[in-house]
Amino acid sequence: MEAGAHVWCIDNDGDEAWLLAEVLKKSDDQLELSEIDKPENTFIRKRVPAKGDEPVELKYEGIELANTKLSEQDIAEGRDNDIITLPHLHEPALLHAIGERFHRGEIYTWTGPVLIAVNPFQRLPLYTREILETYRRDGLLHSQGMGDA
């Protein structure tokens, strides 16, 4: 990770779990970072020393690499429908991807074979009468014992 890279940082002082930040400067012992939403908020994260016989890898306290932002075309093509395809799969990347989809009204997200559903706390036009009738008519609900309900 070099200067200009975007990373997720644990928010030690605020209300957020993770902050999206830009690396301003990198040295062998620390990173200097600037919060993306508040560039005046700069802070330092120290390097975490390798333990025992672990391979030497530069890791910093509470830092995870951020995924590249998807273009509007990528979003329109559904490239974020299955978040297992993201290059970085860790807590802040997953939370961010699901949150972005939620804000677009897309409450269902795949992660490999697992479907994540987020409660939108509002009615969405996902299951119109026509769609429900199609399921009933084609026997999809019937096969689950709900066809005559």
PDB file of N, CA and C in Angstrom, residues 3-100:
ATOM      1  N   ALA A   3       1.356   5.640  -0.967  1.00  0.00           N
ATOM      2  CA  ALA A   3       0.669   6.922  -0.833  1.00  0.00           C
ATOM      3  C   ALA A   3      -0.404   7.021  -1.912  1.00  0.00           C
ATOM      4  N   GLY A   4      -1.583   7.475  -1.523  1.00  0.00           N
ATOM      5  CA  GLY A   4      -2.719   7.579  -2.440  1.00  0.00           C
ATOM      6  C   GLY A   4      -3.674   6.400  -2.364  1.00  0.00           C
ATOM      7  N   ALA A   5      -3.240   5.300  -1.783  1.00  0.00           N
ATOM      8  CA  ALA A   5      -4.110   4.120  -1.654  1.00  0.00           C
ATOM      9  C   ALA A   5      -5.224   4.402  -0.652  1.00  0.00           C
ATOM     10  N   HIS A   6      -6.388   3.799  -0.889  1.00  0.00           N
ATOM     11  CA  HIS A   6      -7.495   3.914   0.051  1.00  0.00           C
ATOM     12  C   HIS A   6      -7.515   2.681   0.937  1.00  0.00           C
ATOM     13  N   VAL A   7      -7.735   2.925   2.228  1.00  0.00           N
ATOM     14  CA  VAL A   7      -7.756   1.855   3.223  1.00  0.00           C
ATOM     15  C   VAL A   7      -8.899   2.095   4.197  1.00  0.00           C
ATOM     16  N   TRP A   8      -9.297   1.033   4.870  1.00  0.00           N
ATOM     17  CA  TRP A   8     -10.257   1.122   5.958  1.00  0.00           C
ATOM     18  C   TRP A   8      -9.485   1.117   7.267  1.00  0.00           C
ATOM     19  N   CYS A   9      -9.868   2.002   8.194  1.00  0.00           N
ATOM     20  CA  CYS A   9      -9.207   2.118   9.497  1.00  0.00           C
ATOM     21  C   CYS A   9     -10.246   1.968  10.593  1.00  0.00           C
ATOM     22  N   ILE A  10      -9.919   1.213  11.612  1.00  0.00           N
ATOM     23  CA  ILE A  10     -10.805   1.139  12.778  1.00  0.00           C
ATOM     24  C   ILE A  10     -10.899   2.541  13.367  1.00  0.00           C
ATOM     25  N   ASP A  11     -12.126   2.959  13.684  1.00  0.00           N
ATOM     26  CA  ASP A  11     -12.362   4.275  14.265  1.00  0.00           C
ATOM     27  C   ASP A  11     -12.249   4.165  15.779  1.00  0.00           C
ATOM     28  N   ASN A  12     -11.107   4.539  16.309  1.00  0.00           N
ATOM     29  CA  ASN A  12     -10.869   4.434  17.750  1.00  0.00           C
ATOM     30  C   ASN A  12     -11.555   5.532  18.551  1.00  0.00           C
ATOM     31  N   ASP A  13     -11.845   6.660  17.911  1.00  0.00           N
ATOM     32  CA  ASP A  13     -12.314   7.818  18.665  1.00  0.00           C
ATOM     33  C   ASP A  13     -13.756   8.234  18.388  1.00  0.00           C
ATOM     34  N   GLY A  14     -14.368   7.747  17.335  1.00  0.00           N
ATOM     35  CA  GLY A  14     -15.687   8.242  16.942  1.00  0.00           C
ATOM     36  C   GLY A  14     -16.780   7.207  17.063  1.00  0.00           C
ATOM     37  N   ASP A  15     -17.865   7.475  16.349  1.00  0.00           N
ATOM     38  CA  ASP A  15     -19.049   6.613  16.396  1.00  0.00           C
ATOM     39  C   ASP A  15     -19.072   5.560  15.300  1.00  0.00           C
ATOM     40  N   GLU A  16     -18.223   5.700  14.292  1.00  0.00           N
ATOM     41  CA  GLU A  16     -18.189   4.748  13.188  1.00  0.00           C
ATOM     42  C   GLU A  16     -17.323   3.545  13.566  1.00  0.00           C
ATOM     43  N   ALA A  17     -17.636   2.403  12.981  1.00  0.00           N
ATOM     44  CA  ALA A  17     -16.793   1.228  13.206  1.00  0.00           C
ATOM     45  C   ALA A  17     -15.508   1.339  12.380  1.00  0.00           C
ATOM     46  N   TRP A  18     -15.656   1.806  11.133  1.00  0.00           N
ATOM     47  CA  TRP A  18     -14.530   1.904  10.210  1.00  0.00           C
ATOM     48  C   TRP A  18     -14.585   3.245   9.477  1.00  0.00           C
ATOM     49  N   LEU A  19     -13.421   3.808   9.195  1.00  0.00           N
ATOM     50  CA  LEU A  19     -13.303   5.038   8.417  1.00  0.00           C
ATOM     51  C   LEU A  19     -12.570   4.738   7.123  1.00  0.00           C
ATOM     52  N   LEU A  20     -13.055   5.301   6.026  1.00  0.00           N
ATOM     53  CA  LEU A  20     -12.343   5.196   4.760  1.00  0.00           C
ATOM     54  C   LEU A  20     -11.308   6.314   4.743  1.00  0.00           C
ATOM     55  N   ALA A  21     -10.051   5.962   4.506  1.00  0.00           N
ATOM     56  CA  ALA A  21      -8.964   6.939   4.563  1.00  0.00           C
ATOM     57  C   ALA A  21      -8.022   6.751   3.385  1.00  0.00           C
ATOM     58  N   GLU A  22      -7.238   7.780   3.136  1.00  0.00           N
ATOM     59  CA  GLU A  22      -6.215   7.747   2.093  1.00  0.00           C
ATOM     60  C   GLU A  22      -4.850   7.763   2.757  1.00  0.00           C
ATOM     61  N   VAL A  23      -3.956   6.941   2.247  1.00  0.00           N
ATOM     62  CA  VAL A  23      -2.580   6.930   2.759  1.00  0.00           C
ATOM     63  C   VAL A  23      -1.873   8.171   2.235  1.00  0.00           C
ATOM     64  N   LEU A  24      -1.394   9.006   3.166  1.00  0.00           N
ATOM     65  CA  LEU A  24      -0.636  10.201   2.781  1.00  0.00           C
ATOM     66  C   LEU A  24       0.851   9.897   2.674  1.00  0.00           C
ATOM     67  N   LYS A  25       1.335   9.134   3.666  1.00  0.00           N
ATOM     68  CA  LYS A  25       2.751   8.805   3.681  1.00  0.00           C
ATOM     69  C   LYS A  25       2.938   7.454   4.378  1.00  0.00           C
ATOM     70  N   LYS A  26       3.864   6.662   3.851  1.00  0.00           N
ATOM     71  CA  LYS A  26       4.145   5.341   4.416  1.00  0.00           C
ATOM     72  C   LYS A  26       5.616   5.276   4.773  1.00  0.00           C
ATOM     73  N   SER A  27       5.878   4.760   5.968  1.00  0.00           N
ATOM     74  CA  SER A  27       7.256   4.467   6.355  1.00  0.00           C
ATOM     75  C   SER A  27       7.283   3.050   6.903  1.00  0.00           C
ATOM     76  N   ASP A  28       8.453   2.572   7.244  1.00  0.00           N
ATOM     77  CA  ASP A  28       8.557   1.201   7.756  1.00  0.00           C
ATOM     78  C   ASP A  28       7.850   1.017   9.092  1.00  0.00           C
ATOM     79  N   ASP A  29       7.662   2.105   9.859  1.00  0.00           N
ATOM     80  CA  ASP A  29       7.079   1.949  11.182  1.00  0.00           C
ATOM     81  C   ASP A  29       5.687   2.558  11.350  1.00  0.00           C
ATOM     82  N   GLN A  30       5.196   3.312  10.347  1.00  0.00           N
ATOM     83  CA  GLN A  30       3.866   3.883  10.501  1.00  0.00           C
ATOM     84  C   GLN A  30       3.276   4.353   9.174  1.00  0.00           C
ATOM     85  N   LEU A  31       1.948   4.567   9.198  1.00  0.00           N
ATOM     86  CA  LEU A  31       1.219   5.161   8.075  1.00  0.00           C
ATOM     87  C   LEU A  31       0.647   6.490   8.541  1.00  0.00           C
ATOM     88  N   GLU A  32       0.722   7.498   7.678  1.00  0.00           N
ATOM     89  CA  GLU A  32       0.017   8.745   7.928  1.00  0.00           C
ATOM     90  C   GLU A  32      -1.192   8.748   7.009  1.00  0.00           C
ATOM     91  N   LEU A  33      -2.373   8.961   7.596  1.00  0.00           N
ATOM     92  CA  LEU A  33      -3.632   8.816   6.875  1.00  0.00           C
ATOM     93  C   LEU A  33      -4.494  10.071   6.986  1.00  0.00           C
ATOM     94  N   SER A  34      -5.382  10.222   6.009  1.00  0.00           N
ATOM     95  CA  SER A  34      -6.352  11.309   5.999  1.00  0.00           C
ATOM     96  C   SER A  34      -7.717  10.716   5.713  1.00  0.00           C
ATOM     97  N   GLU A  35      -8.695  11.053   6.547  1.00  0.00           N
ATOM     98  CA  GLU A  35     -10.055  10.543   6.350  1.00  0.00           C
ATOM     99  C   GLU A  35     -10.622  11.104   5.042  1.00  0.00           C
ATOM    100  N   ILE A  36     -11.225  10.239   4.228  1.00  0.00           N
ATOM    101  CA  ILE A  36     -11.752  10.651   2.923  1.00  0.00           C
ATOM    102  C   ILE A  36     -12.847  11.709   3.075  1.00  0.00           C
ATOM    103  N   ASP A  37     -13.795  11.499   3.989  1.00  0.00           N
ATOM    104  CA  ASP A  37     -14.910  12.437   4.153  1.00  0.00           C
ATOM    105  C   ASP A  37     -14.518  13.720   4.883  1.00  0.00           C
ATOM    106  N   LYS A  38     -13.425  13.681   5.637  1.00  0.00           N
ATOM    107  CA  LYS A  38     -12.949  14.858   6.377  1.00  0.00           C
ATOM    108  C   LYS A  38     -11.433  14.933   6.214  1.00  0.00           C
ATOM    109  N   PRO A  39     -10.955  15.445   5.071  1.00  0.00           N
ATOM    110  CA  PRO A  39      -9.515  15.439   4.796  1.00  0.00           C
ATOM    111  C   PRO A  39      -8.660  16.148   5.851  1.00  0.00           C
ATOM    112  N   GLU A  40      -9.273  17.055   6.610  1.00  0.00           N
ATOM    113  CA  GLU A  40      -8.520  17.735   7.668  1.00  0.00           C
ATOM    114  C   GLU A  40      -8.227  16.807   8.850  1.00  0.00           C
ATOM    115  N   ASN A  41      -8.944  15.685   8.926  1.00  0.00           N
ATOM    116  CA  ASN A  41      -8.742  14.701   9.983  1.00  0.00           C
ATOM    117  C   ASN A  41      -7.613  13.755   9.565  1.00  0.00           C
ATOM    118  N   THR A  42      -6.415  14.028  10.031  1.00  0.00           N
ATOM    119  CA  THR A  42      -5.271  13.153   9.736  1.00  0.00           C
ATOM    120  C   THR A  42      -4.877  12.408  11.002  1.00  0.00           C
ATOM    121  N   PHE A  43      -4.339  11.219  10.834  1.00  0.00           N
ATOM    122  CA  PHE A  43      -3.947  10.411  11.974  1.00  0.00           C
ATOM    123  C   PHE A  43      -2.883   9.413  11.556  1.00  0.00           C
ATOM    124  N   ILE A  44      -2.297   8.769  12.543  1.00  0.00           N
ATOM    125  CA  ILE A  44      -1.174   7.840  12.353  1.00  0.00           C
ATOM    126  C   ILE A  44      -1.596   6.448  12.812  1.00  0.00           C
ATOM    127  N   ARG A  45      -1.147   5.436  12.084  1.00  0.00           N
ATOM    128  CA  ARG A  45      -1.295   4.038  12.516  1.00  0.00           C
ATOM    129  C   ARG A  45       0.094   3.406  12.501  1.00  0.00           C
ATOM    130  N   LYS A  46       0.429   2.781  13.611  1.00  0.00           N
ATOM    131  CA  LYS A  46       1.758   2.173  13.757  1.00  0.00           C
ATOM    132  C   LYS A  46       1.786   0.777  13.155  1.00  0.00           C
ATOM    133  N   ARG A  47       2.971   0.371  12.769  1.00  0.00           N
ATOM    134  CA  ARG A  47       3.178  -0.967  12.218  1.00  0.00           C
ATOM    135  C   ARG A  47       3.048  -2.002  13.318  1.00  0.00           C
ATOM    136  N   VAL A  48       2.447  -3.130  12.977  1.00  0.00           N
ATOM    137  CA  VAL A  48       2.312  -4.250  13.904  1.00  0.00           C
ATOM    138  C   VAL A  48       3.498  -5.176  13.674  1.00  0.00           C
ATOM    139  N   PRO A  49       4.286  -5.462  14.718  1.00  0.00           N
ATOM    140  CA  PRO A  49       5.442  -6.346  14.524  1.00  0.00           C
ATOM    141  C   PRO A  49       5.004  -7.782  14.211  1.00  0.00           C
ATOM    142  N   ALA A  50       5.782  -8.451  13.375  1.00  0.00           N
ATOM    143  CA  ALA A  50       5.510  -9.859  13.049  1.00  0.00           C
ATOM    144  C   ALA A  50       5.714 -10.702  14.301  1.00  0.00           C
ATOM    145  N   LYS A  51       4.909 -11.766  14.422  1.00  0.00           N
ATOM    146  CA  LYS A  51       4.992 -12.645  15.587  1.00  0.00           C
ATOM    147  C   LYS A  51       5.753 -13.911  15.235  1.00  0.00           C
ATOM    148  N   GLY A  52       6.670 -14.284  16.083  1.00  0.00           N
ATOM    149  CA  GLY A  52       7.373 -15.558  15.958  1.00  0.00           C
ATOM    150  C   GLY A  52       7.886 -15.851  14.572  1.00  0.00           C
ATOM    151  N   ASP A  53       7.398 -16.968  13.987  1.00  0.00           N
ATOM    152  CA  ASP A  53       7.885 -17.415  12.682  1.00  0.00           C
ATOM    153  C   ASP A  53       6.966 -17.001  11.528  1.00  0.00           C
ATOM    154  N   GLU A  54       6.082 -16.007  11.772  1.00  0.00           N
ATOM    155  CA  GLU A  54       5.228 -15.510  10.689  1.00  0.00           C
ATOM    156  C   GLU A  54       6.090 -14.865   9.614  1.00  0.00           C
ATOM    157  N   PRO A  55       5.665 -14.948   8.359  1.00  0.00           N
ATOM    158  CA  PRO A  55       6.420 -14.263   7.312  1.00  0.00           C
ATOM    159  C   PRO A  55       6.389 -12.749   7.557  1.00  0.00           C
ATOM    160  N   VAL A  56       7.455 -12.093   7.220  1.00  0.00           N
ATOM    161  CA  VAL A  56       7.527 -10.644   7.429  1.00  0.00           C
ATOM    162  C   VAL A  56       6.598  -9.966   6.420  1.00  0.00           C
ATOM    163  N   GLU A  57       5.591  -9.315   6.959  1.00  0.00           N
ATOM    164  CA  GLU A  57       4.605  -8.628   6.140  1.00  0.00           C
ATOM    165  C   GLU A  57       4.302  -7.309   6.827  1.00  0.00           C
ATOM    166  N   LEU A  58       4.225  -6.245   6.060  1.00  0.00           N
ATOM    167  CA  LEU A  58       3.926  -4.951   6.659  1.00  0.00           C
ATOM    168  C   LEU A  58       2.440  -4.877   6.977  1.00  0.00           C
ATOM    169  N   LYS A  59       2.119  -4.896   8.268  1.00  0.00           N
ATOM    170  CA  LYS A  59       0.745  -4.736   8.727  1.00  0.00           C
ATOM    171  C   LYS A  59       0.716  -3.563   9.682  1.00  0.00           C
ATOM    172  N   TYR A  60      -0.397  -2.846   9.645  1.00  0.00           N
ATOM    173  CA  TYR A  60      -0.542  -1.678  10.493  1.00  0.00           C
ATOM    174  C   TYR A  60      -1.795  -1.829  11.338  1.00  0.00           C
ATOM    175  N   GLU A  61      -1.794  -1.216  12.528  1.00  0.00           N
ATOM    176  CA  GLU A  61      -2.887  -1.342  13.493  1.00  0.00           C
ATOM    177  C   GLU A  61      -4.229  -0.945  12.884  1.00  0.00           C
ATOM    178  N   GLY A  62      -5.173  -1.882  12.854  1.00  0.00           N
ATOM    179  CA  GLY A  62      -6.529  -1.587  12.433  1.00  0.00           C
ATOM    180  C   GLY A  62      -6.682  -1.118  11.000  1.00  0.00           C
ATOM    181  N   ILE A  63      -5.840  -1.608  10.089  1.00  0.00           N
ATOM    182  CA  ILE A  63      -5.875  -1.175   8.688  1.00  0.00           C
ATOM    183  C   ILE A  63      -6.216  -2.364   7.793  1.00  0.00           C
ATOM    184  N   GLU A  64      -7.141  -2.140   6.870  1.00  0.00           N
ATOM    185  CA  GLU A  64      -7.485  -3.119   5.831  1.00  0.00           C
ATOM    186  C   GLU A  64      -7.543  -2.382   4.498  1.00  0.00           C
ATOM    187  N   LEU A  65      -7.081  -3.001   3.430  1.00  0.00           N
ATOM    188  CA  LEU A  65      -7.143  -2.380   2.111  1.00  0.00           C
ATOM    189  C   LEU A  65      -8.594  -2.221   1.659  1.00  0.00           C
ATOM    190  N   ALA A  66      -8.893  -1.105   1.012  1.00  0.00           N
ATOM    191  CA  ALA A  66     -10.235  -0.853   0.483  1.00  0.00           C
ATOM    192  C   ALA A  66     -10.327  -1.363  -0.953  1.00  0.00           C
ATOM    193  N   ASN A  67     -11.501  -1.804  -1.342  1.00  0.00           N
ATOM    194  CA  ASN A  67     -11.743  -2.196  -2.731  1.00  0.00           C
ATOM    195  C   ASN A  67     -11.869  -0.944  -3.589  1.00  0.00           C
ATOM    196  N   THR A  68     -11.510  -1.061  -4.849  1.00  0.00           N
ATOM    197  CA  THR A  68     -11.673   0.036  -5.792  1.00  0.00           C
ATOM    198  C   THR A  68     -13.160   0.304  -5.973  1.00  0.00           C
ATOM    199  N   LYS A  69     -13.524   1.568  -6.036  1.00  0.00           N
ATOM    200  CA  LYS A  69     -14.930   1.933  -6.225  1.00  0.00           C
ATOM    201  C   LYS A  69     -15.399   1.464  -7.597  1.00  0.00           C
ATOM    202  N   LEU A  70     -16.591   0.864  -7.633  1.00  0.00           N
ATOM    203  CA  LEU A  70     -17.154   0.390  -8.892  1.00  0.00           C
ATOM    204  C   LEU A  70     -17.684   1.560  -9.714  1.00  0.00           C
ATOM    205  N   SER A  71     -17.561   1.448 -11.014  1.00  0.00           N
ATOM    206  CA  SER A  71     -18.105   2.469 -11.914  1.00  0.00           C
ATOM    207  C   SER A  71     -19.618   2.292 -12.009  1.00  0.00           C
ATOM    208  N   GLU A  72     -20.290   3.308 -12.536  1.00  0.00           N
ATOM    209  CA  GLU A  72     -21.737   3.213 -12.748  1.00  0.00           C
ATOM    210  C   GLU A  72     -22.067   2.059 -13.691  1.00  0.00           C
ATOM    211  N   GLN A  73     -21.214   1.839 -14.689  1.00  0.00           N
ATOM    212  CA  GLN A  73     -21.433   0.737 -15.625  1.00  0.00           C
ATOM    213  C   GLN A  73     -21.304  -0.610 -14.913  1.00  0.00           C
ATOM    214  N   ASP A  74     -20.288  -0.757 -14.057  1.00  0.00           N
ATOM    215  CA  ASP A  74     -20.127  -1.996 -13.293  1.00  0.00           C
ATOM    216  C   ASP A  74     -21.350  -2.263 -12.427  1.00  0.00           C
ATOM    217  N   ILE A  75     -21.869  -1.207 -11.802  1.00  0.00           N
ATOM    218  CA  ILE A  75     -23.051  -1.350 -10.953  1.00  0.00           C
ATOM    219  C   ILE A  75     -24.259  -1.742 -11.801  1.00  0.00           C
ATOM    220  N   ALA A  76     -24.422  -1.076 -12.954  1.00  0.00           N
ATOM    221  CA  ALA A  76     -25.552  -1.393 -13.849  1.00  0.00           C
ATOM    222  C   ALA A  76     -25.481  -2.840 -14.336  1.00  0.00           C
ATOM    223  N   GLU A  77     -24.269  -3.352 -14.530  1.00  0.00           N
ATOM    224  CA  GLU A  77     -24.088  -4.738 -14.975  1.00  0.00           C
ATOM    225  C   GLU A  77     -24.213  -5.735 -13.831  1.00  0.00           C
ATOM    226  N   GLY A  78     -24.383  -5.237 -12.607  1.00  0.00           N
ATOM    227  CA  GLY A  78     -24.554  -6.125 -11.454  1.00  0.00           C
ATOM    228  C   GLY A  78     -23.276  -6.755 -10.962  1.00  0.00           C
ATOM    229  N   ARG A  79     -22.157  -6.087 -11.157  1.00  0.00           N
ATOM    230  CA  ARG A  79     -20.872  -6.668 -10.735  1.00  0.00           C
ATOM    231  C   ARG A  79     -20.747  -6.804  -9.224  1.00  0.00           C
ATOM    232  N   ASP A  80     -21.633  -6.120  -8.486  1.00  0.00           N
ATOM    233  CA  ASP A  80     -21.581  -6.247  -7.037  1.00  0.00           C
ATOM    234  C   ASP A  80     -22.727  -7.115  -6.496  1.00  0.00           C
ATOM    235  N   ASN A  81     -23.393  -7.878  -7.375  1.00  0.00           N
ATOM    236  CA  ASN A  81     -24.461  -8.773  -6.918  1.00  0.00           C
ATOM    237  C   ASN A  81     -23.920  -9.881  -6.022  1.00  0.00           C
ATOM    238  N   ASP A  82     -22.699 -10.335  -6.302  1.00  0.00           N
ATOM    239  CA  ASP A  82     -22.064 -11.381  -5.498  1.00  0.00           C
ATOM    240  C   ASP A  82     -20.760 -10.810  -4.948  1.00  0.00           C
ATOM    241  N   ILE A  83     -20.763 -10.479  -3.675  1.00  0.00           N
ATOM    242  CA  ILE A  83     -19.592  -9.799  -3.115  1.00  0.00           C
ATOM    243  C   ILE A  83     -18.395 -10.730  -2.916  1.00  0.00           C
ATOM    244  N   ILE A  84     -18.588 -12.008  -3.183  1.00  0.00           N
ATOM    245  CA  ILE A  84     -17.455 -12.926  -3.114  1.00  0.00           C
ATOM    246  C   ILE A  84     -16.430 -12.589  -4.201  1.00  0.00           C
ATOM    247  N   THR A  85     -16.869 -11.842  -5.224  1.00  0.00           N
ATOM    248  CA  THR A  85     -15.971 -11.479  -6.318  1.00  0.00           C
ATOM    249  C   THR A  85     -15.099 -10.260  -5.998  1.00  0.00           C
ATOM    250  N   LEU A  86     -15.341  -9.609  -4.860  1.00  0.00           N
ATOM    251  CA  LEU A  86     -14.505  -8.459  -4.491  1.00  0.00           C
ATOM    252  C   LEU A  86     -13.091  -8.924  -4.166  1.00  0.00           C
ATOM    253  N   PRO A  87     -12.092  -8.118  -4.514  1.00  0.00           N
ATOM    254  CA  PRO A  87     -10.709  -8.531  -4.229  1.00  0.00           C
ATOM    255  C   PRO A  87     -10.398  -8.646  -2.742  1.00  0.00           C
ATOM    256  N   HIS A  88     -10.980  -7.766  -1.932  1.00  0.00           N
ATOM    257  CA  HIS A  88     -10.709  -7.772  -0.492  1.00  0.00           C
ATOM    258  C   HIS A  88     -11.988  -8.111   0.253  1.00  0.00           C
ATOM    259  N   LEU A  89     -11.965  -9.223   0.976  1.00  0.00           N
ATOM    260  CA  LEU A  89     -13.125  -9.677   1.747  1.00  0.00           C
ATOM    261  C   LEU A  89     -12.765  -9.657   3.227  1.00  0.00           C
ATOM    262  N   HIS A  90     -13.126  -8.597   3.872  1.00  0.00           N
ATOM    263  CA  HIS A  90     -12.937  -8.452   5.314  1.00  0.00           C
ATOM    264  C   HIS A  90     -14.099  -7.622   5.829  1.00  0.00           C
ATOM    265  N   GLU A  91     -14.192  -7.479   7.133  1.00  0.00           N
ATOM    266  CA  GLU A  91     -15.354  -6.823   7.736  1.00  0.00           C
ATOM    267  C   GLU A  91     -15.712  -5.481   7.100  1.00  0.00           C
ATOM    268  N   PRO A  92     -14.793  -4.512   7.011  1.00  0.00           N
ATOM    269  CA  PRO A  92     -15.214  -3.221   6.448  1.00  0.00           C
ATOM    270  C   PRO A  92     -15.605  -3.303   4.975  1.00  0.00           C
ATOM    271  N   ALA A  93     -14.963  -4.154   4.199  1.00  0.00           N
ATOM    272  CA  ALA A  93     -15.312  -4.281   2.778  1.00  0.00           C
ATOM    273  C   ALA A  93     -16.715  -4.858   2.615  1.00  0.00           C
ATOM    274  N   LEU A  94     -17.040  -5.869   3.402  1.00  0.00           N
ATOM    275  CA  LEU A  94     -18.370  -6.473   3.330  1.00  0.00           C
ATOM    276  C   LEU A  94     -19.449  -5.497   3.794  1.00  0.00           C
ATOM    277  N   LEU A  95     -19.204  -4.830   4.921  1.00  0.00           N
ATOM    278  CA  LEU A  95     -20.181  -3.864   5.432  1.00  0.00           C
ATOM    279  C   LEU A  95     -20.403  -2.735   4.436  1.00  0.00           C
ATOM    280  N   HIS A  96     -19.336  -2.247   3.829  1.00  0.00           N
ATOM    281  CA  HIS A  96     -19.444  -1.157   2.866  1.00  0.00           C
ATOM    282  C   HIS A  96     -20.234  -1.600   1.627  1.00  0.00           C
ATOM    283  N   ALA A  97     -19.913  -2.767   1.087  1.00  0.00           N
ATOM    284  CA  ALA A  97     -20.586  -3.255  -0.118  1.00  0.00           C
ATOM    285  C   ALA A  97     -22.078  -3.469   0.136  1.00  0.00           C
ATOM    286  N   ILE A  98     -22.420  -4.070   1.260  1.00  0.00           N
ATOM    287  CA  ILE A  98     -23.828  -4.301   1.586  1.00  0.00           C
ATOM    288  C   ILE A  98     -24.534  -2.969   1.836  1.00  0.00           C
ATOM    289  N   GLY A  99     -23.857  -2.032   2.502  1.00  0.00           N
ATOM    290  CA  GLY A  99     -24.431  -0.711   2.755  1.00  0.00           C
ATOM    291  C   GLY A  99     -24.686   0.062   1.475  1.00  0.00           C
ATOM    292  N   GLU A 100     -23.743   0.010   0.528  1.00  0.00           N
ATOM    293  CA  GLU A 100     -23.915   0.696  -0.755  1.00  0.00           C
ATOM    294  C   GLU A 100     -25.118   0.135  -1.506  1.00  0.00           C
TER     295      GLU A 100
END
